mmCIF file of C-alpha atoms and ligand atoms in Angstrom:
data_model
loop_
_atom_site.group_PDB
_atom_site.id
_atom_site.type_symbol
_atom_site.label_atom_id
_atom_site.label_comp_id
_atom_site.label_asym_id
_atom_site.label_seq_id
_atom_site.Cartn_x
_atom_site.Cartn_y
_atom_site.Cartn_z
ATOM 1 C CA UNK A 1 9.879 69.011 -2.917
ATOM 2 C CA UNK A 2 10.765 68.925 0.775
ATOM 3 C CA UNK A 3 11.082 65.572 2.475
ATOM 4 C CA UNK A 4 9.288 64.876 5.714
ATOM 5 C CA UNK A 5 11.163 66.334 8.646
ATOM 6 C CA UNK A 6 10.956 67.616 12.189
ATOM 7 C CA UNK A 7 7.828 65.626 12.988
ATOM 8 C CA UNK A 8 6.815 66.076 16.564
ATOM 9 C CA UNK A 9 9.014 69.062 17.319
ATOM 10 C CA UNK A 10 8.003 72.565 18.303
ATOM 11 C CA UNK A 11 4.536 71.715 19.595
ATOM 12 C CA UNK A 12 5.129 73.494 22.882
ATOM 13 C CA UNK A 13 5.886 76.748 21.057
ATOM 14 C CA UNK A 14 3.250 79.321 20.308
ATOM 15 C CA UNK A 15 2.469 81.584 17.407
ATOM 16 C CA UNK A 16 0.220 84.397 16.322
ATOM 17 C CA UNK A 17 -2.584 83.161 14.065
ATOM 18 C CA UNK A 18 -4.816 84.960 11.556
ATOM 19 C CA UNK A 19 -7.105 86.052 14.331
ATOM 20 C CA UNK A 20 -4.162 87.856 15.955
ATOM 21 C CA UNK A 21 -4.671 85.656 19.034
ATOM 22 C CA UNK A 22 -1.830 83.682 20.514
ATOM 23 C CA UNK A 23 -2.440 79.975 19.921
ATOM 24 C CA UNK A 24 -0.471 76.829 20.574
ATOM 25 C CA UNK A 25 1.539 75.524 17.694
ATOM 26 C CA UNK A 26 0.126 72.250 16.483
ATOM 27 C CA UNK A 27 1.495 69.417 14.388
ATOM 28 C CA UNK A 28 -1.111 68.563 11.778
ATOM 29 C CA UNK A 29 -1.547 65.904 9.104
ATOM 30 C CA UNK A 30 -3.572 66.823 6.010
ATOM 31 C CA UNK A 31 -4.365 63.724 3.947
ATOM 32 C CA UNK A 32 -5.196 64.822 0.397
ATOM 33 C CA UNK A 33 -3.297 68.054 1.052
ATOM 34 C CA UNK A 34 -2.086 68.456 -2.549
ATOM 35 C CA UNK A 35 -5.634 68.559 -3.915
ATOM 36 C CA UNK A 36 -7.886 71.549 -4.467
ATOM 37 C CA UNK A 37 -9.336 71.966 -0.951
ATOM 38 C CA UNK A 38 -6.374 70.346 0.796
ATOM 39 C CA UNK A 39 -3.819 72.790 -0.600
ATOM 40 C CA UNK A 40 -5.885 75.783 0.549
ATOM 41 C CA UNK A 41 -6.248 74.162 3.960
ATOM 42 C CA UNK A 42 -2.480 73.502 4.254
ATOM 43 C CA UNK A 43 -1.818 77.169 3.471
ATOM 44 C CA UNK A 44 -4.338 78.336 6.044
ATOM 45 C CA UNK A 45 -2.820 76.107 8.756
ATOM 46 C CA UNK A 46 0.728 77.208 7.915
ATOM 47 C CA UNK A 47 -0.412 80.844 8.025
ATOM 48 C CA UNK A 48 -1.638 80.145 11.555
ATOM 49 C CA UNK A 49 1.898 79.036 12.459
ATOM 50 C CA UNK A 50 1.389 75.278 12.658
ATOM 51 C CA UNK A 51 3.599 72.457 11.409
ATOM 52 C CA UNK A 52 1.821 70.771 8.510
ATOM 53 C CA UNK A 53 2.461 67.376 6.939
ATOM 54 C CA UNK A 54 0.700 66.756 3.643
ATOM 55 C CA UNK A 55 0.145 63.118 2.633
ATOM 56 C CA UNK A 56 -1.123 62.544 -0.889
ATOM 57 C CA UNK A 57 -0.944 59.911 -3.636
ATOM 58 C CA UNK A 58 -1.233 62.645 -6.311
ATOM 59 C CA UNK A 59 -4.139 60.925 -8.037
ATOM 60 C CA UNK A 60 -5.883 64.270 -8.557
ATOM 61 C CA UNK A 61 -3.521 66.428 -6.503
ATOM 62 C CA UNK A 62 -0.641 68.356 -8.000
ATOM 63 C CA UNK A 63 2.779 69.302 -6.670
ATOM 64 C CA UNK A 64 2.154 72.760 -8.206
ATOM 65 C CA UNK A 65 -0.676 73.282 -5.694
ATOM 66 C CA UNK A 66 1.753 73.083 -2.772
ATOM 67 C CA UNK A 67 4.971 74.255 -4.443
ATOM 68 C CA UNK A 68 4.796 77.703 -2.873
ATOM 69 C CA UNK A 69 4.258 76.129 0.574
ATOM 70 C CA UNK A 70 7.451 74.065 0.350
ATOM 71 C CA UNK A 71 9.524 77.197 1.014
ATOM 72 C CA UNK A 72 8.086 77.107 4.554
ATOM 73 C CA UNK A 73 10.259 74.887 6.793
ATOM 74 C CA UNK A 74 7.145 73.908 8.788
ATOM 75 C CA UNK A 75 5.696 72.148 5.733
ATOM 76 C CA UNK A 76 6.504 68.707 4.415
ATOM 77 C CA UNK A 77 5.001 66.393 1.821
ATOM 78 C CA UNK A 78 4.825 62.611 1.763
ATOM 79 C CA UNK A 79 3.700 60.639 -1.257
ATOM 80 C CA UNK A 80 1.404 58.068 0.300
ATOM 81 C CA UNK A 81 -1.794 56.225 -0.543
ATOM 82 C CA UNK A 82 -4.063 56.229 2.512
ATOM 83 C CA UNK A 83 -5.480 52.810 1.691
ATOM 84 C CA UNK A 84 -2.264 51.642 3.410
ATOM 85 C CA UNK A 85 -1.459 52.582 7.015
ATOM 86 C CA UNK A 86 0.847 55.571 7.389
ATOM 87 C CA UNK A 87 3.569 55.487 10.023
ATOM 88 C CA UNK A 88 4.649 58.808 11.467
ATOM 89 C CA UNK A 89 6.934 59.271 14.456
ATOM 90 C CA UNK A 90 6.072 61.795 17.139
ATOM 91 C CA UNK A 91 2.836 63.400 18.281
ATOM 92 C CA UNK A 92 0.023 64.740 16.100
ATOM 93 C CA UNK A 93 -2.622 67.190 17.272
ATOM 94 C CA UNK A 94 -5.001 67.142 14.320
ATOM 95 C CA UNK A 95 -5.668 64.914 11.305
ATOM 96 C CA UNK A 96 -7.731 66.207 8.383
ATOM 97 C CA UNK A 97 -8.939 63.503 6.012
ATOM 98 C CA UNK A 98 -9.526 65.068 2.613
ATOM 99 C CA UNK A 99 -7.988 62.229 0.641
ATOM 100 C CA UNK A 100 -10.403 61.191 -2.104
ATOM 101 C CA UNK A 101 -11.019 62.353 -5.650
ATOM 102 C CA UNK A 102 -14.172 64.490 -5.570
ATOM 103 C CA UNK A 103 -15.045 64.970 -9.230
ATOM 104 C CA UNK A 104 -17.457 62.322 -10.585
ATOM 105 C CA UNK A 105 -15.393 61.483 -13.710
ATOM 106 C CA UNK A 106 -12.244 61.229 -11.559
ATOM 107 C CA UNK A 107 -13.655 59.068 -8.765
ATOM 108 C CA UNK A 108 -15.378 56.832 -11.325
ATOM 109 C CA UNK A 109 -12.088 56.139 -13.164
ATOM 110 C CA UNK A 110 -11.174 53.483 -10.580
ATOM 111 C CA UNK A 111 -14.299 53.020 -8.458
ATOM 112 C CA UNK A 112 -12.870 50.166 -6.421
ATOM 113 C CA UNK A 113 -9.914 52.279 -5.391
ATOM 114 C CA UNK A 114 -12.328 55.108 -4.544
ATOM 115 C CA UNK A 115 -14.229 52.793 -2.200
ATOM 116 C CA UNK A 116 -10.944 51.616 -0.672
ATOM 117 C CA UNK A 117 -9.864 55.233 -0.192
ATOM 118 C CA UNK A 118 -13.096 56.088 1.582
ATOM 119 C CA UNK A 119 -13.236 52.991 3.777
ATOM 120 C CA UNK A 120 -9.673 51.690 4.307
ATOM 121 C CA UNK A 121 -8.219 55.207 4.104
ATOM 122 C CA UNK A 122 -10.568 56.601 6.733
ATOM 123 C CA UNK A 123 -10.062 53.520 8.917
ATOM 124 C CA UNK A 124 -6.261 53.876 8.755
ATOM 125 C CA UNK A 125 -6.384 57.570 9.590
ATOM 126 C CA UNK A 126 -8.877 57.042 12.420
ATOM 127 C CA UNK A 127 -6.571 54.397 13.893
ATOM 128 C CA UNK A 128 -3.768 56.919 13.705
ATOM 129 C CA UNK A 129 -5.926 59.554 15.445
ATOM 130 C CA UNK A 130 -6.668 57.019 18.173
ATOM 131 C CA UNK A 131 -2.980 56.121 18.632
ATOM 132 C CA UNK A 132 -1.853 59.752 18.682
ATOM 133 C CA UNK A 133 -4.782 61.228 20.604
ATOM 134 C CA UNK A 134 -5.328 63.605 17.660
ATOM 135 C CA UNK A 135 -8.557 65.371 16.722
ATOM 136 C CA UNK A 136 -9.977 64.027 13.466
ATOM 137 C CA UNK A 137 -11.723 65.899 10.667
ATOM 138 C CA UNK A 138 -13.598 63.947 8.001
ATOM 139 C CA UNK A 139 -14.420 65.535 4.643
ATOM 140 C CA UNK A 140 -17.815 63.998 4.028
ATOM 141 C CA UNK A 141 -20.144 65.222 1.332
ATOM 142 C CA UNK A 142 -23.617 66.300 0.304
ATOM 143 C CA UNK A 143 -23.528 63.101 -1.784
ATOM 144 C CA UNK A 144 -24.526 61.202 1.373
ATOM 145 C CA UNK A 145 -27.995 62.679 0.630
ATOM 146 C CA UNK A 146 -27.850 61.215 -2.915
ATOM 147 C CA UNK A 147 -30.604 62.507 -5.206
ATOM 148 C CA UNK A 148 -32.532 64.130 -2.357
ATOM 149 C CA UNK A 149 -36.288 64.084 -2.083
ATOM 150 C CA UNK A 150 -36.158 66.469 0.887
ATOM 151 C CA UNK A 151 -35.170 70.034 0.037
ATOM 152 C CA UNK A 152 -33.143 71.816 1.347
ATOM 153 C CA UNK A 153 -31.080 69.108 3.004
ATOM 154 C CA UNK A 154 -30.564 69.249 6.749
ATOM 155 C CA UNK A 155 -28.319 66.884 8.664
ATOM 156 C CA UNK A 156 -31.264 64.835 9.956
ATOM 157 C CA UNK A 157 -32.171 63.692 6.425
ATOM 158 C CA UNK A 158 -30.979 60.123 5.765
ATOM 159 C CA UNK A 159 -30.745 60.635 2.006
ATOM 160 C CA UNK A 160 -31.726 58.858 -1.175
ATOM 161 C CA UNK A 161 -28.604 57.091 -2.430
ATOM 162 C CA UNK A 162 -28.453 54.454 -5.154
ATOM 163 C CA UNK A 163 -26.275 51.704 -3.634
ATOM 164 C CA UNK A 164 -25.712 50.031 -7.031
ATOM 165 C CA UNK A 165 -24.588 52.512 -9.647
ATOM 166 C CA UNK A 166 -21.689 54.567 -10.979
ATOM 167 C CA UNK A 167 -21.794 57.086 -8.106
ATOM 168 C CA UNK A 168 -22.109 54.409 -5.410
ATOM 169 C CA UNK A 169 -18.351 53.972 -4.879
ATOM 170 C CA UNK A 170 -18.189 57.563 -3.684
ATOM 171 C CA UNK A 171 -21.605 58.064 -2.080
ATOM 172 C CA UNK A 172 -21.641 54.757 -0.221
ATOM 173 C CA UNK A 173 -17.907 54.982 0.506
ATOM 174 C CA UNK A 174 -18.429 58.352 2.177
ATOM 175 C CA UNK A 175 -21.440 57.040 4.102
ATOM 176 C CA UNK A 176 -19.357 54.087 5.349
ATOM 177 C CA UNK A 177 -16.614 56.538 6.337
ATOM 178 C CA UNK A 178 -19.131 58.499 8.418
ATOM 179 C CA UNK A 179 -20.166 55.260 10.147
ATOM 180 C CA UNK A 180 -16.505 54.571 10.995
ATOM 181 C CA UNK A 181 -16.164 58.097 12.395
ATOM 182 C CA UNK A 182 -19.220 57.519 14.566
ATOM 183 C CA UNK A 183 -17.891 54.231 15.905
ATOM 184 C CA UNK A 184 -14.380 55.533 16.661
ATOM 185 C CA UNK A 185 -15.938 58.419 18.583
ATOM 186 C CA UNK A 186 -18.250 56.096 20.528
ATOM 187 C CA UNK A 187 -15.934 53.140 21.120
ATOM 188 C CA UNK A 188 -12.540 54.796 21.384
ATOM 189 C CA UNK A 189 -13.400 58.331 22.433
ATOM 190 C CA UNK A 190 -11.665 59.868 19.399
ATOM 191 C CA UNK A 191 -12.686 63.503 18.918
ATOM 192 C CA UNK A 192 -14.230 63.350 15.460
ATOM 193 C CA UNK A 193 -15.747 66.206 13.455
ATOM 194 C CA UNK A 194 -17.565 65.429 10.205
ATOM 195 C CA UNK A 195 -18.397 68.084 7.599
ATOM 196 C CA UNK A 196 -20.851 67.352 4.801
ATOM 197 C CA UNK A 197 -19.359 69.593 2.152
ATOM 198 C CA UNK A 198 -21.564 70.964 -0.643
ATOM 199 C CA UNK A 199 -20.168 71.857 -4.103
ATOM 200 C CA UNK A 200 -17.099 73.999 -3.492
ATOM 201 C CA UNK A 201 -15.018 75.706 -6.178
ATOM 202 C CA UNK A 202 -12.141 78.125 -6.591
ATOM 203 C CA UNK A 203 -8.530 78.546 -7.672
ATOM 204 C CA UNK A 204 -6.354 75.426 -7.786
ATOM 205 C CA UNK A 205 -9.035 73.206 -9.194
ATOM 206 C CA UNK A 206 -7.565 71.265 -12.097
ATOM 207 C CA UNK A 207 -8.398 72.592 -15.541
ATOM 208 C CA UNK A 208 -9.430 69.057 -16.466
ATOM 209 C CA UNK A 209 -11.075 68.344 -13.105
ATOM 210 C CA UNK A 210 -14.432 67.670 -14.768
ATOM 211 C CA UNK A 211 -16.593 69.490 -12.217
ATOM 212 C CA UNK A 212 -18.999 72.067 -13.493
ATOM 213 C CA UNK A 213 -17.484 75.389 -12.381
ATOM 214 C CA UNK A 214 -13.988 74.648 -13.690
ATOM 215 C CA UNK A 215 -15.379 73.071 -16.862
ATOM 216 C CA UNK A 216 -17.531 76.105 -17.703
ATOM 217 C CA UNK A 217 -14.824 78.689 -16.951
ATOM 218 C CA UNK A 218 -12.119 76.849 -18.882
ATOM 219 C CA UNK A 219 -14.467 76.226 -21.819
ATOM 220 C CA UNK A 220 -15.459 79.905 -21.857
ATOM 221 C CA UNK A 221 -11.832 81.082 -21.738
ATOM 222 C CA UNK A 222 -10.974 78.799 -24.649
ATOM 223 C CA UNK A 223 -14.043 79.837 -26.634
ATOM 224 C CA UNK A 224 -15.251 76.239 -26.679
ATOM 225 C CA UNK A 225 -18.856 75.044 -26.287
ATOM 226 C CA UNK A 226 -20.129 75.056 -22.713
ATOM 227 C CA UNK A 227 -21.284 71.524 -21.943
ATOM 228 C CA UNK A 228 -24.644 71.418 -20.199
ATOM 229 C CA UNK A 229 -25.547 67.933 -19.025
ATOM 230 C CA UNK A 230 -29.275 67.292 -19.306
ATOM 231 C CA UNK A 231 -31.558 70.317 -19.543
ATOM 232 C CA UNK A 232 -29.496 72.437 -17.154
ATOM 233 C CA UNK A 233 -32.490 72.777 -14.837
ATOM 234 C CA UNK A 234 -30.814 70.711 -12.098
ATOM 235 C CA UNK A 235 -29.572 72.842 -9.213
ATOM 236 C CA UNK A 236 -26.472 73.141 -7.054
ATOM 237 C CA UNK A 237 -25.408 75.591 -4.338
ATOM 238 C CA UNK A 238 -21.813 76.710 -4.830
ATOM 239 C CA UNK A 239 -19.440 77.620 -2.003
ATOM 240 C CA UNK A 240 -16.201 79.546 -2.520
ATOM 241 C CA UNK A 241 -13.123 77.749 -1.181
ATOM 242 C CA UNK A 242 -12.044 80.401 1.369
ATOM 243 C CA UNK A 243 -15.436 80.239 3.081
ATOM 244 C CA UNK A 244 -15.293 76.459 3.167
ATOM 245 C CA UNK A 245 -11.780 76.293 4.651
ATOM 246 C CA UNK A 246 -12.876 78.718 7.339
ATOM 247 C CA UNK A 247 -15.770 76.398 8.196
ATOM 248 C CA UNK A 248 -13.508 73.335 8.306
ATOM 249 C CA UNK A 249 -11.114 74.942 10.774
ATOM 250 C CA UNK A 250 -13.967 76.221 12.938
ATOM 251 C CA UNK A 251 -15.477 72.753 12.960
ATOM 252 C CA UNK A 252 -12.367 70.818 14.011
ATOM 253 C CA UNK A 253 -11.746 73.300 16.823
ATOM 254 C CA UNK A 254 -15.388 73.277 17.971
ATOM 255 C CA UNK A 255 -16.222 72.189 21.518
ATOM 256 C CA UNK A 256 -17.574 68.866 22.726
ATOM 257 C CA UNK A 257 -21.174 69.840 22.009
ATOM 258 C CA UNK A 258 -20.580 69.280 18.262
ATOM 259 C CA UNK A 259 -20.595 65.503 17.912
ATOM 260 C CA UNK A 260 -22.608 64.865 14.743
ATOM 261 C CA UNK A 261 -22.081 65.827 11.063
ATOM 262 C CA UNK A 262 -22.436 69.475 10.052
ATOM 263 C CA UNK A 263 -23.397 70.756 6.582
ATOM 264 C CA UNK A 264 -20.888 73.234 5.157
ATOM 265 C CA UNK A 265 -21.876 75.009 1.962
ATOM 266 C CA UNK A 266 -23.407 78.119 0.484
ATOM 267 C CA UNK A 267 -27.203 77.935 0.658
ATOM 268 C CA UNK A 268 -27.837 80.103 -2.415
ATOM 269 C CA UNK A 269 -29.110 77.753 -5.128
ATOM 270 C CA UNK A 270 -28.613 78.095 -8.900
ATOM 271 C CA UNK A 271 -29.590 76.046 -11.898
ATOM 272 C CA UNK A 272 -26.680 74.815 -13.984
ATOM 273 C CA UNK A 273 -27.976 76.922 -16.864
ATOM 274 C CA UNK A 274 -27.837 80.029 -14.650
ATOM 275 C CA UNK A 275 -24.221 79.199 -13.816
ATOM 276 C CA UNK A 276 -23.417 78.913 -17.538
ATOM 277 C CA UNK A 277 -25.068 82.283 -18.210
ATOM 278 C CA UNK A 278 -23.073 83.912 -15.392
ATOM 279 C CA UNK A 279 -19.791 82.532 -16.744
ATOM 280 C CA UNK A 280 -20.653 83.662 -20.291
ATOM 281 C CA UNK A 281 -21.544 87.145 -19.045
ATOM 282 C CA UNK A 282 -18.422 87.524 -16.908
ATOM 283 C CA UNK A 283 -15.949 86.204 -19.464
ATOM 284 C CA UNK A 284 -17.597 87.854 -22.484
ATOM 285 C CA UNK A 285 -16.921 84.624 -24.361
ATOM 286 C CA UNK A 286 -18.451 83.782 -27.716
ATOM 287 C CA UNK A 287 -19.001 80.184 -26.522
ATOM 288 C CA UNK A 288 -22.416 78.674 -27.124
ATOM 289 C CA UNK A 289 -24.229 76.097 -24.992
ATOM 290 C CA UNK A 290 -23.870 72.456 -25.983
ATOM 291 C CA UNK A 291 -26.556 70.140 -24.590
ATOM 292 C CA UNK A 292 -25.128 66.743 -23.527
ATOM 293 C CA UNK A 293 -26.455 63.568 -21.932
ATOM 294 C CA UNK A 294 -27.204 63.778 -18.217
ATOM 295 C CA UNK A 295 -25.002 61.332 -16.262
ATOM 296 C CA UNK A 296 -26.736 58.413 -14.496
ATOM 297 C CA UNK A 297 -28.048 59.241 -11.002
ATOM 298 C CA UNK A 298 -27.149 62.939 -11.335
ATOM 299 C CA UNK A 299 -28.903 64.653 -8.386
ATOM 300 C CA UNK A 300 -31.729 66.971 -9.534
ATOM 301 C CA UNK A 301 -31.469 69.500 -6.727
ATOM 302 C CA UNK A 302 -29.126 70.331 -3.900
ATOM 303 C CA UNK A 303 -29.094 73.050 -1.279
ATOM 304 C CA UNK A 304 -27.729 72.854 2.247
ATOM 305 C CA UNK A 305 -29.647 73.853 5.310
ATOM 306 C CA UNK A 306 -26.784 75.458 7.236
ATOM 307 C CA UNK A 307 -28.713 76.369 10.406
ATOM 308 C CA UNK A 308 -26.566 74.015 12.448
ATOM 309 C CA UNK A 309 -23.261 75.527 11.231
ATOM 310 C CA UNK A 310 -24.612 79.011 11.915
ATOM 311 C CA UNK A 311 -25.694 78.126 15.437
ATOM 312 C CA UNK A 312 -22.844 75.893 16.579
ATOM 313 C CA UNK A 313 -19.870 77.351 14.670
ATOM 314 C CA UNK A 314 -21.065 80.904 14.085
ATOM 315 C CA UNK A 315 -20.189 80.224 10.437
ATOM 316 C CA UNK A 316 -21.799 81.178 7.170
ATOM 317 C CA UNK A 317 -20.334 81.904 3.733
ATOM 318 C CA UNK A 318 -19.583 85.499 2.789
ATOM 319 C CA UNK A 319 -18.398 85.181 -0.826
ATOM 320 C CA UNK A 320 -21.254 84.963 -3.296
ATOM 321 C CA UNK A 321 -21.140 83.188 -6.645
ATOM 322 C CA UNK A 322 -20.526 86.241 -8.871
ATOM 323 C CA UNK A 323 -17.447 87.224 -6.846
ATOM 324 C CA UNK A 324 -16.191 83.649 -6.517
ATOM 325 C CA UNK A 325 -16.525 83.016 -10.259
ATOM 326 C CA UNK A 326 -14.652 86.291 -10.919
ATOM 327 C CA UNK A 327 -11.753 85.146 -8.717
ATOM 328 C CA UNK A 328 -11.736 81.648 -10.187
ATOM 329 C CA UNK A 329 -11.829 83.017 -13.746
ATOM 330 C CA UNK A 330 -8.849 85.268 -12.927
ATOM 331 C CA UNK A 331 -6.972 82.186 -11.703
ATOM 332 C CA UNK A 332 -7.651 80.123 -14.832
ATOM 333 C CA UNK A 333 -6.903 83.111 -17.088
ATOM 334 C CA UNK A 334 -3.482 83.488 -15.466
ATOM 335 C CA UNK A 335 -2.884 79.734 -15.824
ATOM 336 C CA UNK A 336 -3.755 80.021 -19.487
ATOM 337 C CA UNK A 337 -1.200 82.790 -19.930
ATOM 338 C CA UNK A 338 1.482 81.008 -17.920
ATOM 339 C CA UNK A 339 1.098 77.519 -19.313
ATOM 340 C CA UNK A 340 -1.395 77.275 -22.185
ATOM 341 C CA UNK A 341 -1.128 73.479 -22.252
ATOM 342 C CA UNK A 342 -2.584 73.278 -18.723
ATOM 343 C CA UNK A 343 -5.798 74.727 -20.100
ATOM 344 C CA UNK A 344 -5.761 73.184 -23.551
ATOM 345 C CA UNK A 345 -5.721 69.657 -22.060
ATOM 346 C CA UNK A 346 -8.942 70.397 -20.252
ATOM 347 C CA UNK A 347 -12.468 69.111 -20.120
HETATM 348 P P1 NAD B 1 -9.422 66.817 -5.135
HETATM 349 O O1 NAD B 1 -9.640 65.667 -6.026
HETATM 350 O O2 NAD B 1 -8.889 68.080 -5.710
HETATM 351 O O3 NAD B 1 -8.474 66.428 -3.921
HETATM 352 C C1 NAD B 1 -8.403 65.137 -3.384
HETATM 353 C C2 NAD B 1 -6.965 64.881 -2.983
HETATM 354 O O4 NAD B 1 -6.874 63.583 -2.382
HETATM 355 C C3 NAD B 1 -6.013 64.874 -4.179
HETATM 356 O O5 NAD B 1 -4.830 65.544 -3.859
HETATM 357 C C4 NAD B 1 -5.751 63.390 -4.412
HETATM 358 O O6 NAD B 1 -4.516 63.146 -5.056
HETATM 359 C C5 NAD B 1 -5.812 62.861 -3.002
HETATM 360 N N1 NAD B 1 -6.126 61.432 -2.902
HETATM 361 C C6 NAD B 1 -7.134 60.758 -3.521
HETATM 362 N N2 NAD B 1 -7.106 59.457 -3.158
HETATM 363 C C7 NAD B 1 -6.077 59.326 -2.290
HETATM 364 C C8 NAD B 1 -5.516 58.218 -1.595
HETATM 365 N N3 NAD B 1 -6.031 56.978 -1.708
HETATM 366 N N4 NAD B 1 -4.427 58.424 -0.811
HETATM 367 C C9 NAD B 1 -3.886 59.667 -0.700
HETATM 368 N N5 NAD B 1 -4.361 60.739 -1.352
HETATM 369 C C10 NAD B 1 -5.451 60.571 -2.125
HETATM 370 O O7 NAD B 1 -10.835 67.093 -4.425
HETATM 371 P P2 NAD B 1 -11.274 68.256 -3.448
HETATM 372 O O8 NAD B 1 -12.382 68.996 -4.080
HETATM 373 O O9 NAD B 1 -10.100 68.983 -2.941
HETATM 374 O O10 NAD B 1 -11.919 67.389 -2.269
HETATM 375 C C11 NAD B 1 -11.223 67.146 -1.053
HETATM 376 C C12 NAD B 1 -12.095 66.310 -0.135
HETATM 377 O O11 NAD B 1 -13.306 67.025 0.131
HETATM 378 C C13 NAD B 1 -12.508 64.962 -0.708
HETATM 379 O O12 NAD B 1 -12.499 64.011 0.317
HETATM 380 C C14 NAD B 1 -13.916 65.183 -1.195
HETATM 381 O O13 NAD B 1 -14.671 64.013 -1.158
HETATM 382 C C15 NAD B 1 -14.420 66.212 -0.200
HETATM 383 N N6 NAD B 1 -15.492 67.023 -0.797
HETATM 384 C C16 NAD B 1 -15.211 68.010 -1.677
HETATM 385 C C17 NAD B 1 -16.249 68.741 -2.233
HETATM 386 C C18 NAD B 1 -16.008 69.852 -3.198
HETATM 387 O O14 NAD B 1 -16.998 70.398 -3.707
HETATM 388 N N7 NAD B 1 -14.794 70.268 -3.485
HETATM 389 C C19 NAD B 1 -17.585 68.441 -1.903
HETATM 390 C C20 NAD B 1 -17.818 67.399 -1.013
HETATM 391 C C21 NAD B 1 -16.778 66.704 -0.443
HETATM 392 N N1 UDP B 2 -22.401 69.455 -15.206
HETATM 393 C C1 UDP B 2 -22.676 70.033 -16.433
HETATM 394 N N2 UDP B 2 -21.636 70.240 -17.279
HETATM 395 C C2 UDP B 2 -20.355 69.918 -16.984
HETATM 396 C C3 UDP B 2 -20.086 69.337 -15.732
HETATM 397 C C4 UDP B 2 -21.142 69.108 -14.875
HETATM 398 O O1 UDP B 2 -23.831 70.358 -16.753
HETATM 399 O O2 UDP B 2 -19.474 70.157 -17.819
HETATM 400 C C5 UDP B 2 -23.523 69.260 -14.257
HETATM 401 C C6 UDP B 2 -23.614 67.879 -13.648
HETATM 402 O O3 UDP B 2 -24.366 67.009 -14.467
HETATM 403 C C7 UDP B 2 -24.315 68.187 -12.329
HETATM 404 C C8 UDP B 2 -23.792 69.568 -11.964
HETATM 405 O O4 UDP B 2 -23.310 70.144 -13.177
HETATM 406 O O5 UDP B 2 -25.693 68.262 -12.502
HETATM 407 C C9 UDP B 2 -22.671 69.544 -10.943
HETATM 408 O O6 UDP B 2 -21.705 68.622 -11.389
HETATM 409 P P1 UDP B 2 -20.317 68.417 -10.664
HETATM 410 O O7 UDP B 2 -19.640 67.287 -11.337
HETATM 411 O O8 UDP B 2 -19.607 69.708 -10.554
HETATM 412 O O9 UDP B 2 -20.713 68.031 -9.170
HETATM 413 P P2 UDP B 2 -21.755 66.999 -8.533
HETATM 414 O O10 UDP B 2 -22.533 66.309 -9.607
HETATM 415 O O11 UDP B 2 -20.901 66.039 -7.794
HETATM 416 O O12 UDP B 2 -22.612 67.841 -7.694
#
C-alpha cells in the first residue's frame, strides 16, 4: 500500500471532473475511506482529479476496498484511529468524516470505542478543519431519529432515541457529533455539512458486515437460511451507494444557504420480509426464511423525507432496489468465485 506523500502539492492545478467541467484540484482527507461508503467516495473524488488521503484504522475497512486506487499517485492511505488527533502537513480543502463502524453488530462490539470515535474523532477532525480552513462533511445517520414515532422522518424531527441501551453508543454518539458540528460552525465559522444517511448498500460491503442487505444476499448465494429478525414487518428504505455518494459530494459543495443537516436516502420503503423475497426471487436460491429474535431497540419503521435534498441540492436517488440488489448480488457472486472463504466466513 502507498505511503502518504505529496500532501499539499498540486492544489493550484486544475482537472476535468465527471461533469466534464473544469474544476480546481483539491486536496481531500477521507476519514473511514477504506470502508464501504468511504472507498466509493475516494474513487469518486480521484475520478474528479483530486488528491485524496484516506485515514482509517481498518476496524471494518479493508485494504482490498482501496487496493485498486493505490495505483493512482494522487491517492495515499494512512492507518490512523481518529480518536487521536491526526497531524498532516500542508493545506486541505475538504475533510469527509465517515470514520465509524455502521453495522449494529460491529459498532456494538466495542461500544465505548464507538462513542469515542463519534465524539473524540469528530472533535479531532473538526479541529483540523478549523486549522486548515477546510470544508467539513459529517456522515450522520437516520439513527439520530431512533425508533421514530413520526413517519416519514424530516430533518425537523428531534427523534426518539433510547439513551441507555445497546444502540446508544452509536445513536447518541452521532447526535453528539452533530452538536459538535453545529458549534464549530457557529463559534469558529467552519463550513460544515451534515448528511443524515439512511440505510445504504452496495458492492464492497463486507460479507460478514451483519447488515441486512449483505446478510440476505450472502445467505442466498450460499443456500443458507435467510435470517429474519422479528416478524420481518419492520421497514427500511434502501439507497444504492452510487446515489448516496453523489448526494454527499453535492452536499459538501453546496452554497452557504445549506447550514443544517440534510437527509440522504431513498424514500421507497420496504418491509424486511419484502427484501428477503426480492433476494430469493433474484438469486433463485433454495434458501428458506429463518425467524430470529428481534434485536433490542430495533427501529420499527424508517423512511426519509428528502424534500430538502431535492430542493437545496437538486438530488434524488435514481437506482431502485431491484437494480441495486442485482448489482450487489453480482458483486458478492464474483467474490464467492474469486475467494470462497470471503463468503463462507459470513453472517
Ligand atoms: P463501514 O463500517 O464500512 O466503514 C466505516 C469505516 O470507518 C471503516 O473503514 C472503519 O475501519 C473506519 N473506522 C471506524 N472507526 C474508526 C476510527 N476510530 N478511526 C479511523 N477509522 C475508523 O461503514 P459505512 O457503511 O461505510 O459507513 C460510513 C459512515 O457512514 C459511518 O460514519 C456511518 O455511521 C455512516 N452511515 C452509513 C450508513 C449506511 O447505511 N451505510 C447509514 C448511516 C450512516
Ligand atoms: N435484519 C434482519 N436480518 C438480518 C440483519 C438485519 O432481519 O440478518 C433486520 C434488522 O433487525 C433491522 C433491519 O433488518 O430491522 C435493518 O438492519 P441493519 O442492521 O441492516 O440496519 P439498521 O438496523 O441499522 O437500520
